PDB file of C-alpha atoms in Angstrom:
ATOM      1  CA  GLN U 108     165.857 -19.398 131.155  1.00 69.00           C
ATOM      2  CA  LYS U 109     163.763 -16.289 131.674  1.00 79.00           C
ATOM      3  CA  GLU U 110     164.408 -14.386 134.895  1.00 88.00           C
ATOM      4  CA  VAL U 111     160.710 -14.476 135.735  1.00 91.00           C
ATOM      5  CA  GLU U 112     158.511 -17.391 134.685  1.00 91.00           C
ATOM      6  CA  GLN U 113     154.737 -17.331 134.673  1.00 92.00           C
ATOM      7  CA  ASP U 114     152.113 -19.749 133.412  1.00 86.00           C
ATOM      8  CA  PRO U 115     150.255 -17.935 130.600  1.00 82.00           C
ATOM      9  CA  GLY U 116     146.947 -19.670 131.264  1.00 83.00           C
ATOM     10  CA  PRO U 117     144.252 -18.933 130.351  1.00 91.00           C
ATOM     11  CA  LEU U 118     142.591 -19.516 133.668  1.00 95.00           C
ATOM     12  CA  SER U 119     138.809 -19.602 133.710  1.00 96.00           C
ATOM     13  CA  VAL U 120     136.915 -19.622 137.020  1.00 97.00           C
ATOM     14  CA  PRO U 121     133.338 -19.018 138.180  1.00 97.00           C
ATOM     15  CA  GLU U 122     132.419 -15.850 140.034  1.00 97.00           C
ATOM     16  CA  GLY U 123     133.157 -16.142 143.746  1.00 97.00           C
ATOM     17  CA  ALA U 124     136.053 -18.568 143.330  1.00 97.00           C
ATOM     18  CA  ILE U 125     139.451 -18.112 144.960  1.00 97.00           C
ATOM     19  CA  VAL U 126     142.097 -17.551 142.316  1.00 97.00           C
ATOM     20  CA  SER U 127     145.771 -18.345 142.736  1.00 96.00           C
ATOM     21  CA  LEU U 128     148.289 -16.868 140.303  1.00 96.00           C
ATOM     22  CA  ASN U 129     151.942 -17.799 140.526  1.00 95.00           C
ATOM     23  CA  CYS U 130     155.408 -16.905 139.299  1.00 94.00           C
ATOM     24  CA  THR U 131     158.914 -18.116 139.879  1.00 94.00           C
ATOM     25  CA  TYR U 132     162.085 -16.088 139.553  1.00 92.00           C
ATOM     26  CA  SER U 133     165.719 -17.028 139.195  1.00 90.00           C
ATOM     27  CA  ASN U 134     167.776 -14.290 140.849  1.00 87.00           C
ATOM     28  CA  SER U 135     167.914 -14.428 144.635  1.00 85.00           C
ATOM     29  CA  ALA U 136     169.028 -10.778 144.680  1.00 85.00           C
ATOM     30  CA  PHE U 137     165.573  -9.572 143.691  1.00 85.00           C
ATOM     31  CA  GLN U 138     163.936  -7.760 146.612  1.00 85.00           C
ATOM     32  CA  TYR U 139     160.881  -5.991 145.233  1.00 87.00           C
ATOM     33  CA  PHE U 140     157.948  -7.842 143.761  1.00 91.00           C
ATOM     34  CA  MET U 141     154.926  -6.451 142.041  1.00 92.00           C
ATOM     35  CA  TRP U 142     151.715  -7.567 140.423  1.00 95.00           C
ATOM     36  CA  TYR U 143     150.351  -5.591 137.515  1.00 96.00           C
ATOM     37  CA  ARG U 144     146.885  -5.975 136.042  1.00 97.00           C
ATOM     38  CA  GLN U 145     146.277  -5.394 132.368  1.00 96.00           C
ATOM     39  CA  TYR U 146     142.817  -5.082 130.911  1.00 96.00           C
ATOM     40  CA  SER U 147     142.277  -5.833 127.245  1.00 93.00           C
ATOM     41  CA  ARG U 148     143.789  -3.182 124.960  1.00 90.00           C
ATOM     42  CA  LYS U 149     145.125  -1.181 127.888  1.00 93.00           C
ATOM     43  CA  GLY U 150     148.496  -0.661 129.533  1.00 94.00           C
ATOM     44  CA  PRO U 151     149.427  -2.565 132.715  1.00 95.00           C
ATOM     45  CA  GLU U 152     148.559  -0.937 136.037  1.00 94.00           C
ATOM     46  CA  LEU U 153     150.179  -1.619 139.391  1.00 92.00           C
ATOM     47  CA  LEU U 154     147.974  -3.777 141.599  1.00 95.00           C
ATOM     48  CA  MET U 155     150.166  -4.892 144.496  1.00 91.00           C
ATOM     49  CA  TYR U 156     153.699  -4.269 145.673  1.00 87.00           C
ATOM     50  CA  THR U 157     155.719  -6.203 148.262  1.00 88.00           C
ATOM     51  CA  TYR U 158     159.226  -6.036 149.575  1.00 83.00           C
ATOM     52  CA  SER U 159     161.173  -9.182 150.461  1.00 79.00           C
ATOM     53  CA  SER U 160     159.293 -12.167 151.907  1.00 80.00           C
ATOM     54  CA  GLY U 161     155.871 -12.300 153.476  1.00 84.00           C
ATOM     55  CA  ASN U 162     152.276 -11.427 152.742  1.00 89.00           C
ATOM     56  CA  LYS U 163     150.519  -8.227 151.867  1.00 91.00           C
ATOM     57  CA  GLU U 164     146.763  -7.864 151.777  1.00 94.00           C
ATOM     58  CA  ASP U 165     144.642  -5.266 150.028  1.00 93.00           C
ATOM     59  CA  GLY U 166     140.933  -5.937 150.031  1.00 96.00           C
ATOM     60  CA  ARG U 167     140.266  -9.144 148.129  1.00 97.00           C
ATOM     61  CA  PHE U 168     143.874  -9.385 146.970  1.00 97.00           C
ATOM     62  CA  THR U 169     146.804 -10.980 148.804  1.00 96.00           C
ATOM     63  CA  ALA U 170     150.359 -10.988 147.485  1.00 95.00           C
ATOM     64  CA  GLN U 171     152.776 -13.528 148.877  1.00 94.00           C
ATOM     65  CA  VAL U 172     156.519 -13.898 148.403  1.00 93.00           C
ATOM     66  CA  ASP U 173     158.547 -16.930 149.422  1.00 91.00           C
ATOM     67  CA  LYS U 174     162.179 -16.040 148.845  1.00 89.00           C
ATOM     68  CA  SER U 175     163.443 -19.445 149.936  1.00 90.00           C
ATOM     69  CA  SER U 176     161.711 -21.062 146.965  1.00 91.00           C
ATOM     70  CA  LYS U 177     161.760 -17.947 144.731  1.00 91.00           C
ATOM     71  CA  TYR U 178     158.005 -18.097 144.407  1.00 92.00           C
ATOM     72  CA  ILE U 179     155.541 -15.212 144.038  1.00 93.00           C
ATOM     73  CA  SER U 180     151.798 -15.625 144.405  1.00 95.00           C
ATOM     74  CA  LEU U 181     148.701 -13.488 144.042  1.00 96.00           C
ATOM     75  CA  PHE U 182     145.433 -14.669 145.590  1.00 97.00           C
ATOM     76  CA  ILE U 183     142.088 -13.186 144.671  1.00 97.00           C
ATOM     77  CA  ARG U 184     139.183 -13.949 146.997  1.00 97.00           C
ATOM     78  CA  ASP U 185     135.551 -13.761 145.921  1.00 97.00           C
ATOM     79  CA  SER U 186     136.592 -13.227 142.317  1.00 97.00           C
ATOM     80  CA  GLN U 187     134.383 -10.974 140.183  1.00 97.00           C
ATOM     81  CA  PRO U 188     133.859 -10.733 136.416  1.00 97.00           C
ATOM     82  CA  SER U 189     135.550  -7.331 136.635  1.00 97.00           C
ATOM     83  CA  ASP U 190     138.743  -9.158 137.694  1.00 97.00           C
ATOM     84  CA  SER U 191     138.976 -10.649 134.205  1.00 97.00           C
ATOM     85  CA  ALA U 192     142.306  -9.403 132.905  1.00 97.00           C
ATOM     86  CA  THR U 193     145.893 -10.443 132.402  1.00 96.00           C
ATOM     87  CA  TYR U 194     147.975 -10.454 135.569  1.00 97.00           C
ATOM     88  CA  LEU U 195     151.712  -9.893 135.290  1.00 95.00           C
ATOM     89  CA  CYS U 196     154.211 -10.473 138.033  1.00 95.00           C
ATOM     90  CA  ALA U 197     157.310  -8.310 138.046  1.00 92.00           C
ATOM     91  CA  THR U 198     160.486  -7.812 139.962  1.00 89.00           C
ATOM     92  CA  ASN U 199     163.290  -5.326 139.635  1.00 80.00           C
ATOM     93  CA  THR U 200     166.815  -4.277 140.048  1.00 71.00           C
ATOM     94  CA  ASP U 201     166.995  -0.881 138.384  1.00 69.00           C
ATOM     95  CA  LYS U 202     164.444  -1.894 135.764  1.00 75.00           C
ATOM     96  CA  LEU U 203     161.279  -3.943 135.914  1.00 82.00           C
ATOM     97  CA  ILE U 204     161.382  -7.505 134.627  1.00 87.00           C
ATOM     98  CA  PHE U 205     157.994  -8.999 133.851  1.00 91.00           C
ATOM     99  CA  GLY U 206     156.575 -12.456 133.577  1.00 91.00           C
ATOM    100  CA  THR U 207     154.629 -13.193 130.412  1.00 91.00           C
ATOM    101  CA  GLY U 208     151.302 -12.740 132.215  1.00 92.00           C
ATOM    102  CA  THR U 209     148.412 -15.050 133.106  1.00 94.00           C
ATOM    103  CA  ARG U 210     145.107 -14.401 131.426  1.00 94.00           C
ATOM    104  CA  LEU U 211     142.225 -14.739 133.887  1.00 96.00           C
ATOM    105  CA  GLN U 212     138.569 -14.957 133.005  1.00 97.00           C
ATOM    106  CA  VAL U 213     135.905 -14.896 135.720  1.00 97.00           C
ATOM    107  CA  PHE U 214     132.525 -15.916 134.390  1.00 96.00           C
ATOM    108  CA  PRO U 215     129.192 -15.070 136.074  1.00 95.00           C
TER     109      PRO U 215
ATOM    110  CA  ASP V 229     144.855  12.989 136.015  1.00 66.00           C
ATOM    111  CA  ALA V 230     148.521  12.543 135.060  1.00 82.00           C
ATOM    112  CA  ARG V 231     149.200   9.857 132.498  1.00 93.00           C
ATOM    113  CA  VAL V 232     151.740   8.710 129.960  1.00 97.00           C
ATOM    114  CA  THR V 233     150.614   9.654 126.471  1.00 97.00           C
ATOM    115  CA  GLN V 234     151.550   7.640 123.411  1.00 98.00           C
ATOM    116  CA  THR V 235     151.021   8.264 119.716  1.00 97.00           C
ATOM    117  CA  PRO V 236     149.958   6.773 117.420  1.00 97.00           C
ATOM    118  CA  ARG V 237     147.559   4.406 119.145  1.00 96.00           C
ATOM    119  CA  HIS V 238     147.336   2.238 116.045  1.00 97.00           C
ATOM    120  CA  LYS V 239     149.589   1.967 113.018  1.00 97.00           C
ATOM    121  CA  VAL V 240     149.448  -0.328 110.004  1.00 98.00           C
ATOM    122  CA  THR V 241     152.390  -0.026 107.687  1.00 97.00           C
ATOM    123  CA  GLU V 242     154.084  -1.907 104.895  1.00 97.00           C
ATOM    124  CA  MET V 243     157.296  -3.790 105.351  1.00 97.00           C
ATOM    125  CA  GLY V 244     160.285  -1.559 104.753  1.00 97.00           C
ATOM    126  CA  GLN V 245     158.611   1.631 105.887  1.00 98.00           C
ATOM    127  CA  GLU V 246     159.872   3.775 108.737  1.00 98.00           C
ATOM    128  CA  VAL V 247     157.777   3.853 111.898  1.00 98.00           C
ATOM    129  CA  THR V 248     158.109   6.464 114.643  1.00 98.00           C
ATOM    130  CA  MET V 249     156.316   6.141 117.957  1.00 98.00           C
ATOM    131  CA  ARG V 250     156.171   9.014 120.412  1.00 98.00           C
ATOM    132  CA  CYS V 251     155.730   9.187 124.151  1.00 98.00           C
ATOM    133  CA  GLN V 252     155.089  12.011 126.582  1.00 98.00           C
ATOM    134  CA  PRO V 253     156.017  10.864 130.096  1.00 97.00           C
ATOM    135  CA  ILE V 254     154.217  12.060 133.204  1.00 96.00           C
ATOM    136  CA  LEU V 255     155.378  15.547 134.147  1.00 94.00           C
ATOM    137  CA  GLY V 256     158.143  15.312 136.713  1.00 92.00           C
ATOM    138  CA  HIS V 257     159.127  11.751 135.862  1.00 94.00           C
ATOM    139  CA  ASN V 258     162.787  11.462 134.933  1.00 93.00           C
ATOM    140  CA  THR V 259     162.902   7.836 133.810  1.00 93.00           C
ATOM    141  CA  VAL V 260     161.291   6.575 130.613  1.00 95.00           C
ATOM    142  CA  PHE V 261     160.991   2.964 129.503  1.00 95.00           C
ATOM    143  CA  TRP V 262     160.096   1.401 126.160  1.00 97.00           C
ATOM    144  CA  TYR V 263     158.570  -2.081 126.269  1.00 96.00           C
ATOM    145  CA  ARG V 264     157.350  -4.370 123.522  1.00 96.00           C
ATOM    146  CA  GLN V 265     154.558  -6.858 124.208  1.00 95.00           C
ATOM    147  CA  THR V 266     153.776  -9.951 122.168  1.00 92.00           C
ATOM    148  CA  MET V 267     151.790 -13.071 122.970  1.00 86.00           C
ATOM    149  CA  MET V 268     154.871 -15.255 122.769  1.00 85.00           C
ATOM    150  CA  GLN V 269     157.415 -13.130 124.627  1.00 86.00           C
ATOM    151  CA  GLY V 270     155.271 -11.039 126.923  1.00 88.00           C
ATOM    152  CA  LEU V 271     156.612  -7.637 127.986  1.00 91.00           C
ATOM    153  CA  GLU V 272     160.193  -7.117 126.903  1.00 91.00           C
ATOM    154  CA  LEU V 273     162.225  -4.089 127.884  1.00 92.00           C
ATOM    155  CA  LEU V 274     163.719  -2.486 124.797  1.00 95.00           C
ATOM    156  CA  ALA V 275     165.416   0.576 126.299  1.00 95.00           C
ATOM    157  CA  TYR V 276     165.212   3.067 129.096  1.00 93.00           C
ATOM    158  CA  PHE V 277     166.407   6.577 129.812  1.00 94.00           C
ATOM    159  CA  ARG V 278     167.081   8.543 132.957  1.00 93.00           C
ATOM    160  CA  ASN V 279     167.316  12.325 132.789  1.00 94.00           C
ATOM    161  CA  ARG V 280     167.220  11.888 128.986  1.00 95.00           C
ATOM    162  CA  ALA V 281     170.390   9.772 128.935  1.00 95.00           C
ATOM    163  CA  PRO V 282     170.111   6.192 127.644  1.00 93.00           C
ATOM    164  CA  LEU V 283     170.909   3.733 130.444  1.00 91.00           C
ATOM    165  CA  ASP V 284     170.214   0.435 128.770  1.00 89.00           C
ATOM    166  CA  ASP V 285     169.208  -0.414 125.231  1.00 89.00           C
ATOM    167  CA  SER V 286     170.415  -3.999 125.240  1.00 89.00           C
ATOM    168  CA  GLY V 287     166.927  -5.295 124.522  1.00 89.00           C
ATOM    169  CA  MET V 288     166.658  -3.407 121.273  1.00 92.00           C
ATOM    170  CA  PRO V 289     167.676  -4.752 117.842  1.00 89.00           C
ATOM    171  CA  LYS V 290     170.386  -2.246 117.043  1.00 88.00           C
ATOM    172  CA  ASP V 291     170.308  -2.548 113.282  1.00 93.00           C
ATOM    173  CA  ARG V 292     166.779  -1.228 112.855  1.00 96.00           C
ATOM    174  CA  PHE V 293     165.599   0.262 116.141  1.00 97.00           C
ATOM    175  CA  SER V 294     166.603   3.539 117.710  1.00 96.00           C
ATOM    176  CA  ALA V 295     165.347   5.381 120.775  1.00 97.00           C
ATOM    177  CA  GLU V 296     165.903   8.989 121.748  1.00 96.00           C
ATOM    178  CA  MET V 297     164.730  11.649 124.162  1.00 96.00           C
ATOM    179  CA  PRO V 298     164.970  14.998 122.368  1.00 94.00           C
ATOM    180  CA  ASP V 299     163.717  16.704 125.515  1.00 94.00           C
ATOM    181  CA  ALA V 300     162.287  15.825 128.912  1.00 93.00           C
ATOM    182  CA  THR V 301     158.720  15.740 127.610  1.00 95.00           C
ATOM    183  CA  LEU V 302     159.272  13.574 124.530  1.00 97.00           C
ATOM    184  CA  ALA V 303     160.675  10.110 123.929  1.00 98.00           C
ATOM    185  CA  THR V 304     160.739   8.488 120.501  1.00 98.00           C
ATOM    186  CA  LEU V 305     161.150   4.942 119.261  1.00 98.00           C
ATOM    187  CA  LYS V 306     161.940   4.509 115.603  1.00 98.00           C
ATOM    188  CA  ILE V 307     161.999   1.387 113.459  1.00 97.00           C
ATOM    189  CA  GLN V 308     163.676   1.620 110.066  1.00 97.00           C
ATOM    190  CA  PRO V 309     163.089  -0.489 108.032  1.00 97.00           C
ATOM    191  CA  SER V 310     160.104  -2.174 109.639  1.00 97.00           C
ATOM    192  CA  GLU V 311     159.512  -5.916 109.270  1.00 97.00           C
ATOM    193  CA  PRO V 312     156.432  -8.103 109.904  1.00 97.00           C
ATOM    194  CA  ARG V 313     158.093  -9.557 113.019  1.00 96.00           C
ATOM    195  CA  ASP V 314     158.011  -6.071 114.551  1.00 97.00           C
ATOM    196  CA  SER V 315     154.225  -6.316 114.804  1.00 97.00           C
ATOM    197  CA  ALA V 316     153.468  -5.907 118.509  1.00 97.00           C
ATOM    198  CA  VAL V 317     152.199  -3.463 121.083  1.00 97.00           C
ATOM    199  CA  TYR V 318     154.829  -0.933 122.114  1.00 98.00           C
ATOM    200  CA  PHE V 319     154.421   0.557 125.563  1.00 98.00           C
ATOM    201  CA  CYS V 320     156.068   3.597 126.994  1.00 97.00           C
ATOM    202  CA  ALA V 321     156.254   3.919 130.776  1.00 95.00           C
ATOM    203  CA  SER V 322     157.723   6.417 133.190  1.00 95.00           C
ATOM    204  CA  ASN V 323     158.556   6.944 136.848  1.00 91.00           C
ATOM    205  CA  ARG V 324     160.558   9.173 139.168  1.00 89.00           C
ATOM    206  CA  GLY V 325     163.576   6.889 139.039  1.00 80.00           C
ATOM    207  CA  ASP V 326     162.827   5.051 142.283  1.00 73.00           C
ATOM    208  CA  GLY V 327     162.850   1.779 140.366  1.00 60.00           C
ATOM    209  CA  ASN V 328     159.625   0.338 141.703  1.00 67.00           C
ATOM    210  CA  THR V 329     156.278   1.559 140.426  1.00 81.00           C
ATOM    211  CA  ILE V 330     156.166   2.509 136.785  1.00 89.00           C
ATOM    212  CA  TYR V 331     153.222   4.011 134.945  1.00 93.00           C
ATOM    213  CA  PHE V 332     152.338   2.736 131.506  1.00 95.00           C
ATOM    214  CA  GLY V 333     150.766   4.465 128.552  1.00 96.00           C
ATOM    215  CA  GLU V 334     147.979   2.861 126.553  1.00 95.00           C
ATOM    216  CA  GLY V 335     150.374   1.463 123.977  1.00 97.00           C
ATOM    217  CA  SER V 336     150.994   1.841 120.263  1.00 97.00           C
ATOM    218  CA  TRP V 337     149.563  -1.114 118.314  1.00 97.00           C
ATOM    219  CA  LEU V 338     151.816  -1.734 115.340  1.00 98.00           C
ATOM    220  CA  THR V 339     151.051  -4.043 112.442  1.00 98.00           C
ATOM    221  CA  VAL V 340     153.627  -4.447 109.678  1.00 98.00           C
ATOM    222  CA  VAL V 341     152.289  -6.180 106.581  1.00 97.00           C
TER     223      VAL V 341
END
């Protein structure tokens, strides 16, 4: 079993839709949770970062962590074609462990 | 605009050949990571260094892969001999050792035929 599991998609939604991306993790000791965004043929870039449980909002993006169920979510409101990318969840001890990524396509 | 620099960006090589990928971490970053990305496995950590010392290379096939940091501004990943299953994107990343945010390069796209 991978330490971080993520549905690879692809996920295709119309512009303006609310997108929900999810991951599960296995180790209850994980405390830091991140979402990276990776555009085609580019390296991943940090999008959101949360510590422990709860929500964090940044513009149209909300990251949510539920430690009781070991569940990580990223919500995108009013999705735009420019949001089309692969989204990777990650968590860490001393090194980052990534999910396989969910490919998202937002069509006009 | 500080960034992690990787070379080559693209490499096509024949099976059995040696491949060397190079990485210049962001100035001031003391921790360097090598990741491999494939469709099937996603991003896998191969090895990482802190202050040029290898901390973990358990993700790396030991018989053909080697990683080094000759100095603080250069990290290398070598595959010898290369095999078709090594075809992937290899990312270098760096940070200040705080364990949270890491900054990725653009990747080296390797195809072994």
